[in-house]
Short mmCIF file of C-alpha atoms and ligand atoms in Angstrom, two decimals:
data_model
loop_
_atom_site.label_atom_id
_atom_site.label_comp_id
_atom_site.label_asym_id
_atom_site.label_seq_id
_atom_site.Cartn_x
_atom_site.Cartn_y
_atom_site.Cartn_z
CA UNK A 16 1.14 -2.97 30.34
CA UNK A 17 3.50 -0.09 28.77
CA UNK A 18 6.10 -2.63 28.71
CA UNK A 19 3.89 -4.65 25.79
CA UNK A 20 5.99 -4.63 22.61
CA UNK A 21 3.41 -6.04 20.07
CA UNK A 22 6.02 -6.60 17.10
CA UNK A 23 10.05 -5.74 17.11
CA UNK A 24 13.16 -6.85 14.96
CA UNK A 25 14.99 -9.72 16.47
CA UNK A 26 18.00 -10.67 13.91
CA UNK A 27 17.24 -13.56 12.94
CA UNK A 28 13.49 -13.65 13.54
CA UNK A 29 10.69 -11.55 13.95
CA UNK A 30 9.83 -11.05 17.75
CA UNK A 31 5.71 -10.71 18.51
CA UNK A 32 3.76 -10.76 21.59
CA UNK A 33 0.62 -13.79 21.14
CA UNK A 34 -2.29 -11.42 21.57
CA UNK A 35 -4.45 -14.52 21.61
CA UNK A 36 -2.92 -15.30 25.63
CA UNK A 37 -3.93 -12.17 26.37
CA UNK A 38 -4.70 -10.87 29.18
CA UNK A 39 -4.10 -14.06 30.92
CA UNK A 40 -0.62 -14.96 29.65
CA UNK A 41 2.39 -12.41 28.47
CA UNK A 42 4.32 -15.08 26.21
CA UNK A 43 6.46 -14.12 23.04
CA UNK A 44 6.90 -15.72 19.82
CA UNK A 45 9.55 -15.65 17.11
CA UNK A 46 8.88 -16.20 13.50
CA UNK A 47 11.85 -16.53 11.16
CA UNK A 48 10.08 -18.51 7.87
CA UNK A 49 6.92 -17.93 5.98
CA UNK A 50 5.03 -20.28 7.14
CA UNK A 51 5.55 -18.90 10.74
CA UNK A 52 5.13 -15.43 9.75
CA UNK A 53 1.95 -16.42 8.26
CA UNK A 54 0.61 -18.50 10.37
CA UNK A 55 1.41 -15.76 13.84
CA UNK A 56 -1.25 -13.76 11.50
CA UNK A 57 -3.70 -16.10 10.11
CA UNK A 58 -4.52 -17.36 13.79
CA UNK A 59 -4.65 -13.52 15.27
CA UNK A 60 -1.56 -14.13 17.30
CA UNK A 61 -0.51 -10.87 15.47
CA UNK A 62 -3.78 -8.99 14.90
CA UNK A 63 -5.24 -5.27 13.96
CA UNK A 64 -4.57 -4.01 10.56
CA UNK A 65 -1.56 -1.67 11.10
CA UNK A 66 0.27 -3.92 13.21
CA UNK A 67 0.05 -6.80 10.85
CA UNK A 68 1.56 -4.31 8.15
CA UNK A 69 4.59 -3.64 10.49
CA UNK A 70 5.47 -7.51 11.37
CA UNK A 71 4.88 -8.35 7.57
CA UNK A 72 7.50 -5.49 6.40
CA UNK A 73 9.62 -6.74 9.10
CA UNK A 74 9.21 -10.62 8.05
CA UNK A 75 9.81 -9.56 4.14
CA UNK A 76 12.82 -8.33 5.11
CA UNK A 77 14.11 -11.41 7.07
CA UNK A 78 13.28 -13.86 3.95
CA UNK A 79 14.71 -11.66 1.95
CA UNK A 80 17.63 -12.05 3.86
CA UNK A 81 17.60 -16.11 4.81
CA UNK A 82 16.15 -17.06 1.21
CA UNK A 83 18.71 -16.29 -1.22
CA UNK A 84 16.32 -17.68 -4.75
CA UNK A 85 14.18 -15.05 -6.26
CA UNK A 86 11.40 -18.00 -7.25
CA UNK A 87 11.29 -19.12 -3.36
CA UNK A 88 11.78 -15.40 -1.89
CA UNK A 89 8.41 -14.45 -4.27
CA UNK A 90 6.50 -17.64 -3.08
CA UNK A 91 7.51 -16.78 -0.04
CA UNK A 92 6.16 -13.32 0.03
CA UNK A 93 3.21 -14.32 -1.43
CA UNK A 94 2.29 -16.48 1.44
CA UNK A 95 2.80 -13.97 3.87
CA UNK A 96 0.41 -11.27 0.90
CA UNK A 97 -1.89 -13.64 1.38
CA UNK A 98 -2.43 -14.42 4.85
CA UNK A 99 -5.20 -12.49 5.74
CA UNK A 100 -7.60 -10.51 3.04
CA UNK A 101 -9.24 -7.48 4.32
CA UNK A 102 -6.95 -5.76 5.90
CA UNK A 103 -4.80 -3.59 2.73
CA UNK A 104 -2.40 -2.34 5.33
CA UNK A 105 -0.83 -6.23 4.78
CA UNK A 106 -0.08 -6.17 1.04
CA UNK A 107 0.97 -2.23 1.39
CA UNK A 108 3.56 -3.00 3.74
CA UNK A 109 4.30 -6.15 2.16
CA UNK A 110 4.63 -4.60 -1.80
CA UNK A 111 6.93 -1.69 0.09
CA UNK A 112 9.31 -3.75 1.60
CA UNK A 113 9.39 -6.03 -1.53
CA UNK A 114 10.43 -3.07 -3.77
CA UNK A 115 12.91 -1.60 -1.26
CA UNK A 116 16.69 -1.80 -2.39
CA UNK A 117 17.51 -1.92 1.53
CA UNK A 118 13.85 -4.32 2.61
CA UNK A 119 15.23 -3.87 6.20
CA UNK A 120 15.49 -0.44 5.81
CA UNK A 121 11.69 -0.08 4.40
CA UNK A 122 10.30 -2.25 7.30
CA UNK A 123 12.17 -0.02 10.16
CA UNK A 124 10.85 3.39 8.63
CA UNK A 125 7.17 1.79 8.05
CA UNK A 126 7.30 0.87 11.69
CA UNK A 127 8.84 4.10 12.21
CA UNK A 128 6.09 5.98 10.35
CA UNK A 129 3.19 4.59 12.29
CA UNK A 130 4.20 5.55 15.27
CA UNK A 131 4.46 8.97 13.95
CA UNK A 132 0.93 8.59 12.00
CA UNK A 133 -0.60 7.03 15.36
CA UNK A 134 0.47 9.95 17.24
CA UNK A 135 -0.58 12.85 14.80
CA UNK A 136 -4.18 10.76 14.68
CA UNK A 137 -4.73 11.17 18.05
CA UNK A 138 -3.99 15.13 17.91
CA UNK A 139 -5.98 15.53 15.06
CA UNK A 140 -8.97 13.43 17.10
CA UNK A 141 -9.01 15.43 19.76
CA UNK A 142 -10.61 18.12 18.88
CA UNK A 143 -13.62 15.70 18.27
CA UNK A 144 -13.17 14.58 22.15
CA UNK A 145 -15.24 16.99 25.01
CA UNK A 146 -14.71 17.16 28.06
CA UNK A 147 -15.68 13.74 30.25
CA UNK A 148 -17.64 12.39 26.72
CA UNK A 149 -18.83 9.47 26.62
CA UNK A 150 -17.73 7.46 23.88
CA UNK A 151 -18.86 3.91 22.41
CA UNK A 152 -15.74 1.99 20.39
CA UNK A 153 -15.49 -1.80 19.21
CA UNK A 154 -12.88 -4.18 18.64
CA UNK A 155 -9.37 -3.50 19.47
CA UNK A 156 -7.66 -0.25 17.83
CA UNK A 157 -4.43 0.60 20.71
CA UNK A 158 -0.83 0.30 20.32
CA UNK A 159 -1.48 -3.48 20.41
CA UNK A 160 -3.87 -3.10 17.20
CA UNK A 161 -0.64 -0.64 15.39
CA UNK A 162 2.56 -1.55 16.60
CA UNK A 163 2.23 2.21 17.36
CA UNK A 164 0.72 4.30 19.45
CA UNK A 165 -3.28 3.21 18.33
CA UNK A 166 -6.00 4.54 16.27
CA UNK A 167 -9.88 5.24 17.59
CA UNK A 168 -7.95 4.02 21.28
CA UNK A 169 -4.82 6.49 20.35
CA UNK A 170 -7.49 8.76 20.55
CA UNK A 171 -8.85 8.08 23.47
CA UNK A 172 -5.77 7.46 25.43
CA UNK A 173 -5.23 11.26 23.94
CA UNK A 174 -7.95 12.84 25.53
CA UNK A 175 -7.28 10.86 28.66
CA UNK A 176 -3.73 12.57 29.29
CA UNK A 177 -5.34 15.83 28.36
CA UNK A 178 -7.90 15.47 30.96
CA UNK A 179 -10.46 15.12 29.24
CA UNK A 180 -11.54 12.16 31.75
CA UNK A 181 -13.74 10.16 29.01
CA UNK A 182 -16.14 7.82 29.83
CA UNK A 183 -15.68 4.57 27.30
CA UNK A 184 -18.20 1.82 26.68
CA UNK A 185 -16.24 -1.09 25.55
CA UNK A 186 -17.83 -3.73 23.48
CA UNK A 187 -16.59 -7.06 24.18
CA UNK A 188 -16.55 -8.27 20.21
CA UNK A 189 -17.16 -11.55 19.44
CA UNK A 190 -16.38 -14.14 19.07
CA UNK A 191 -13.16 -13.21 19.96
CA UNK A 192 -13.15 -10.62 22.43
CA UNK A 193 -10.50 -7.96 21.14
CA UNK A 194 -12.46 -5.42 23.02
CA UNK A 195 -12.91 -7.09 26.32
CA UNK A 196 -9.27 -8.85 26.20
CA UNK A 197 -7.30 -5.99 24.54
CA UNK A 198 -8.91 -2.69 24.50
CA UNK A 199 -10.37 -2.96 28.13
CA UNK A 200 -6.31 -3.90 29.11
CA UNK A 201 -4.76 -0.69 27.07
CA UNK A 202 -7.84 1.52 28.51
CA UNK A 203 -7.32 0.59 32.26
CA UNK A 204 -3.67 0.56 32.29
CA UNK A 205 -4.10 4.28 30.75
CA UNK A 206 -6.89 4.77 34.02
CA UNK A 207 -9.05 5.54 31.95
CA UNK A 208 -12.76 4.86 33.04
CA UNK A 209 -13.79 2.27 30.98
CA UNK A 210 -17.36 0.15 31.22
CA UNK A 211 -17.38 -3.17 29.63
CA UNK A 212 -20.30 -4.21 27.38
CA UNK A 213 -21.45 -6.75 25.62
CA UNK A 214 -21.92 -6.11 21.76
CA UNK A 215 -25.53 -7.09 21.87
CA UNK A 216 -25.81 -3.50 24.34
CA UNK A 217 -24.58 -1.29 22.09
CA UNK A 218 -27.83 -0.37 21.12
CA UNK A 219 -29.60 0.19 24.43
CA UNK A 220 -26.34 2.48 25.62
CA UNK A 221 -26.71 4.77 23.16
CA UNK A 222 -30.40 5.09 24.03
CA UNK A 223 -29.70 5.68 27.58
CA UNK A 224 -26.20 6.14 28.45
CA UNK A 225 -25.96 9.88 26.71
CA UNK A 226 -23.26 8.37 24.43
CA UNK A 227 -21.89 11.71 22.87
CA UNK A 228 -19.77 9.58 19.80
CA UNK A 229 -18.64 6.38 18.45
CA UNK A 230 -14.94 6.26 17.22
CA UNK A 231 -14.00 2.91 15.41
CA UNK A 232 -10.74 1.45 13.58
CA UNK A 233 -10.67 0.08 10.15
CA UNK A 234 -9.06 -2.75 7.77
CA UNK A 235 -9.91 -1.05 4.71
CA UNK A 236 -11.80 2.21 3.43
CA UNK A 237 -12.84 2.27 -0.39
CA UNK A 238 -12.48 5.42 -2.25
CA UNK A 239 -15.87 6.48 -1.55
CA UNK A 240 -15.53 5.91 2.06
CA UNK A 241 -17.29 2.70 2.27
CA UNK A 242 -15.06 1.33 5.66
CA UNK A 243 -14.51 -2.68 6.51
CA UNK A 244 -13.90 -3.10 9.79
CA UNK A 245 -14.59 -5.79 12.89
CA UNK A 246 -17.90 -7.69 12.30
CA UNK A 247 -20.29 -5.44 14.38
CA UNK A 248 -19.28 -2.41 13.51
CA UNK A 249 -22.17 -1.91 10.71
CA UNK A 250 -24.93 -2.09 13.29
CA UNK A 251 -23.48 -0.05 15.26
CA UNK A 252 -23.17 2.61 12.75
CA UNK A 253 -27.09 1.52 12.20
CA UNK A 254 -27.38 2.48 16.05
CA UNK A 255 -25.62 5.88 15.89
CA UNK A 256 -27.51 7.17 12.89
CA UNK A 257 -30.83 6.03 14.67
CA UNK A 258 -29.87 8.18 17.72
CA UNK A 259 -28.44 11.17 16.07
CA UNK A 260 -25.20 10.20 17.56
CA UNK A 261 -21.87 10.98 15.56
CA UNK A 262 -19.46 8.40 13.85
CA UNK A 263 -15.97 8.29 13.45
CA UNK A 264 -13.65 5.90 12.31
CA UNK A 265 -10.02 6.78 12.85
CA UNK A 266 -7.26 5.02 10.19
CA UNK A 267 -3.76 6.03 8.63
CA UNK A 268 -3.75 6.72 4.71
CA UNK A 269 -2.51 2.95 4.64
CA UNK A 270 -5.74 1.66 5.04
CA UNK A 271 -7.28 3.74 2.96
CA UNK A 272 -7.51 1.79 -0.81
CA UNK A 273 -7.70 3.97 -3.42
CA UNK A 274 -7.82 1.76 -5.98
CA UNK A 275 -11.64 0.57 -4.94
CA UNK A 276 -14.67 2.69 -5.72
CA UNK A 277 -16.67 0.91 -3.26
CA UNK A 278 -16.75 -1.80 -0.01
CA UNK A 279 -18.46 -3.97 -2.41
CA UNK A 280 -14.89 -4.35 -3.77
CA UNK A 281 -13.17 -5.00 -0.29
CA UNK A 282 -12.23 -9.12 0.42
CA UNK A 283 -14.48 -10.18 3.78
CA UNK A 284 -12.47 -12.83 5.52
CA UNK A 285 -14.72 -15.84 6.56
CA UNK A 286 -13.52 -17.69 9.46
CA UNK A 287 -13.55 -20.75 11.22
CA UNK A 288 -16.67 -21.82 12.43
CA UNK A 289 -14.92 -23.36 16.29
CA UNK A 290 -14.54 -19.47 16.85
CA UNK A 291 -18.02 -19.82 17.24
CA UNK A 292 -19.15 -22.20 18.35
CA UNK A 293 -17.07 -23.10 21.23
CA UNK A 294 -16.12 -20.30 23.77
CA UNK A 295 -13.26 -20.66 25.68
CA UNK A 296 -12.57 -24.30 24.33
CA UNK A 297 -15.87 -25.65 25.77
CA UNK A 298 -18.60 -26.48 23.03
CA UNK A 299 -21.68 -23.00 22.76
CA UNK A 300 -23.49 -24.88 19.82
CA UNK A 301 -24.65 -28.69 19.05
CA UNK A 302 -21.89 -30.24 17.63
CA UNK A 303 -22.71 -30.27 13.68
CA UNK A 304 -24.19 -26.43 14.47
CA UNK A 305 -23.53 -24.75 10.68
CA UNK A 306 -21.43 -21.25 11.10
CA UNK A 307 -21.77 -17.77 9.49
CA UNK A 308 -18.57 -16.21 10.81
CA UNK A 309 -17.79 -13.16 8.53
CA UNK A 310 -14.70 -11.42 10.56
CA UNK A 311 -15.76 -7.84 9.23
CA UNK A 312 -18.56 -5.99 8.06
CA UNK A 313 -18.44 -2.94 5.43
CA UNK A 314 -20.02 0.30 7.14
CA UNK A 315 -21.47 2.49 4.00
CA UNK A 316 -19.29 5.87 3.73
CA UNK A 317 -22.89 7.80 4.28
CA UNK A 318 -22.96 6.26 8.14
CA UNK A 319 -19.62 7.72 8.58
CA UNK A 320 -19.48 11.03 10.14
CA UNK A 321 -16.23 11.98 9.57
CA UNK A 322 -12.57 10.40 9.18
CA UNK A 323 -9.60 10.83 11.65
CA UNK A 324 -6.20 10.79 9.30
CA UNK A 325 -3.06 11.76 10.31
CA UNK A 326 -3.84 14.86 7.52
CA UNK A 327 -6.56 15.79 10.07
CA UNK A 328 -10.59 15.23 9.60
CA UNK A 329 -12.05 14.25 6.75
CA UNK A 330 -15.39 14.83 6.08
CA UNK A 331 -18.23 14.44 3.63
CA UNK A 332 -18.62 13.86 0.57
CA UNK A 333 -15.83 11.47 0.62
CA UNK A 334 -15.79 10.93 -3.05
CA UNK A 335 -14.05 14.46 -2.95
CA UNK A 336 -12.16 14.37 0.13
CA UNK A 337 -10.84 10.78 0.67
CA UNK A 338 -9.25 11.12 -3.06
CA UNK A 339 -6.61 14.16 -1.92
CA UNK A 340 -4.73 11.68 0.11
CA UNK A 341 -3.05 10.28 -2.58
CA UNK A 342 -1.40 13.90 -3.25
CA UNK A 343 -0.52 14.20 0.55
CA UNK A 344 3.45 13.90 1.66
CA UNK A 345 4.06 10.65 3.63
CA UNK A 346 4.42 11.60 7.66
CA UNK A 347 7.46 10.01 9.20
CA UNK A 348 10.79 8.72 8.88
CA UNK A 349 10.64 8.06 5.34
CA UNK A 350 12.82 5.10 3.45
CA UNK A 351 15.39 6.98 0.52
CA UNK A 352 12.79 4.89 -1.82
CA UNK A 353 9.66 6.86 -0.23
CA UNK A 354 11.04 10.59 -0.18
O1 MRU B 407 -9.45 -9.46 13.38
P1 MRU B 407 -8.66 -8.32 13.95
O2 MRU B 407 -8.51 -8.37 15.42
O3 MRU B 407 -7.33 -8.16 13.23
O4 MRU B 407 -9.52 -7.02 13.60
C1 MRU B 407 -9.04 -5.76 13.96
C2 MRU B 407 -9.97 -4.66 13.62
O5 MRU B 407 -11.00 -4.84 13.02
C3 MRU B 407 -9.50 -3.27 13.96
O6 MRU B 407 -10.60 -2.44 14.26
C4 MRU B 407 -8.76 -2.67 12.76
O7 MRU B 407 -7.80 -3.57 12.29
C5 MRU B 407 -8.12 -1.40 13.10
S1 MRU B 407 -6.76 -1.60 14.21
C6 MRU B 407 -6.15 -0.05 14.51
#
């Protein structure tokens, strides 16, 4: 498992491992045009909002390189901006690396800089972690999900070297099964003891399985702490509230957009409706079935118990404290254009 590189320079290409295999299948790809870049994202071959930033840095800076007209470079870039719409970490990385004067540069000291955030989130997170706690998470937020070291699962792999011993309850998340197919993997290679679920338990564990907190990823987090993240994640915020149980979502200040007031400003990516209605290329529904796939949900800022940055916790009210990361100093290996 450790030896999983989820994105990585390659010279001529960008080199990423095809998350959608896993766990089955360890295969690699290499994208070296736009179309390939965007296409690794668009069909979750590359997946999880961080580490989409660092292969789109990475794959601005190789068209920058192999595409010598300024008209087909920007065209070019804007394919890969526009690949996928919810997550902001994309066009972040994507408008840095595009403004760089040394692009390859940029894209080695974003990658650089999330390992660095990743691991700084997970000591600020700990402090939320007891002892053997039991904790509920969703979707898939590990050092597949960041290119790094991982978000809410950086945390959790945290507490697991420190001891801690925590208990997770891992939903499966459909329709495509990021929890079951890549967190379960990160959490048992870690030893961690880990108890999959399906997403439609959430509720019922939290009644009776003395969950002691939720941690979650996100895509995107409005100004007023209003958080997009993997369809499902709303109820389960729903869930926690209804028990009394607390809920964090753990994120860099790259997914945080300050630009948007509120999640009723943050892009929900609709998705094919096959994800749903087949399951592991066999038909679930009658053929013709019509689809509602939304691929996130936006949790309301007031469900959220507190933030995990790499500035430490934030907590409520978020109109006052989520605004003071714009003022904070970058954390990393910062590009000469960044300092
Ligand atoms: O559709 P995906 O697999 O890209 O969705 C990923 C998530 O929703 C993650 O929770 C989020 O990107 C945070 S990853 C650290």
């Amino acid at each position: 498992m450790s030896e999983l590189t989820a994105v990585a320079w390659d010279g001529d290409a960008v080199r990423y491992l095809d998350q959608r295999l896993l766990p089955h299948e360890v295969r690699y790809g290499r994208a070296r045009t736009a179309d390939e870049i965007a296409t690794a994202i668009e069909t979750l071959a590359v997946r999880g909002a961080p580490c989409i930033g660092v292969f789109a840095a990475y794959g601005v800076a190789l068209l920058r390189r192999t595409i010598a007209d300024d008209g087909t470079f920007a065209a070019a870039v804007r394919r890969v901006r526009q690949s996928r719409p919810t997550a902001v970490n994309l066009a972040w990385a994507v408008d840095r690396v595009t403004a760089a004067a040394d692009p390859l540069e940029e894209a080695n000291a974003i990658h650089a800089e999330q390992v660095a955030v990743d691991a700084a989130i997970a000591e600020h997170g700990l402090e939320l972690v007891a002892k053997g706690a039991r904790i509920l998470t969703h979707c898939n937020t590990g050092p597949l999900a960041t290119a790094g070291g991982g978000t809410a699962l950086g945390v959790i792999l945290a507490a697991q070297r420190g001891g801690k011993k925590p208990r997770v309850f891992v939903d499966e998340t459909r329709p495509l099964l990021q929890g079951s197919r890549l967190n379960y993997l990160e959490l048992q290679a870690a030893g961690v003891d880990a108890l999959l679920i399906v997403d439609s338990a959430a509720a019922l564990a939290m009644k009776e399985q003395e969950i002691d907190l939720c941690i979650v990823g996100a895509d995107r987090i409005a100004a007023n702490g209003d958080v997009a993240n993997k369809i499902g994640t709303y109820g389960l915020a729903i869930a926690a509230a209804h028990h009394g149980i607390p809920f964090y979502v753990a994120a860099p200040r790259s997914t945080f957009d300050l630009t948007i007031r509120s999640g009723a400003e943050i892009p929900i990516e609709q998705r094919a409706a096959g994800e749903v209605a087949a399951f592991a290329g066999a038909r679930a529904a009658p053929e013709g079935a019509a689809v509602y796939n939304p691929a996130f949900d936006v949790t309301p800022g007031h469900l959220v118990t507190a933030f995990v940055t790499e500035y430490g916790v934030l907590r409520p009210p978020y109109v006052e404290s989520i605004p003071t990361l714009e003022f904070r100093p970058a954390i990393g290996t910062l590009s000469s254009a960044h300092r």
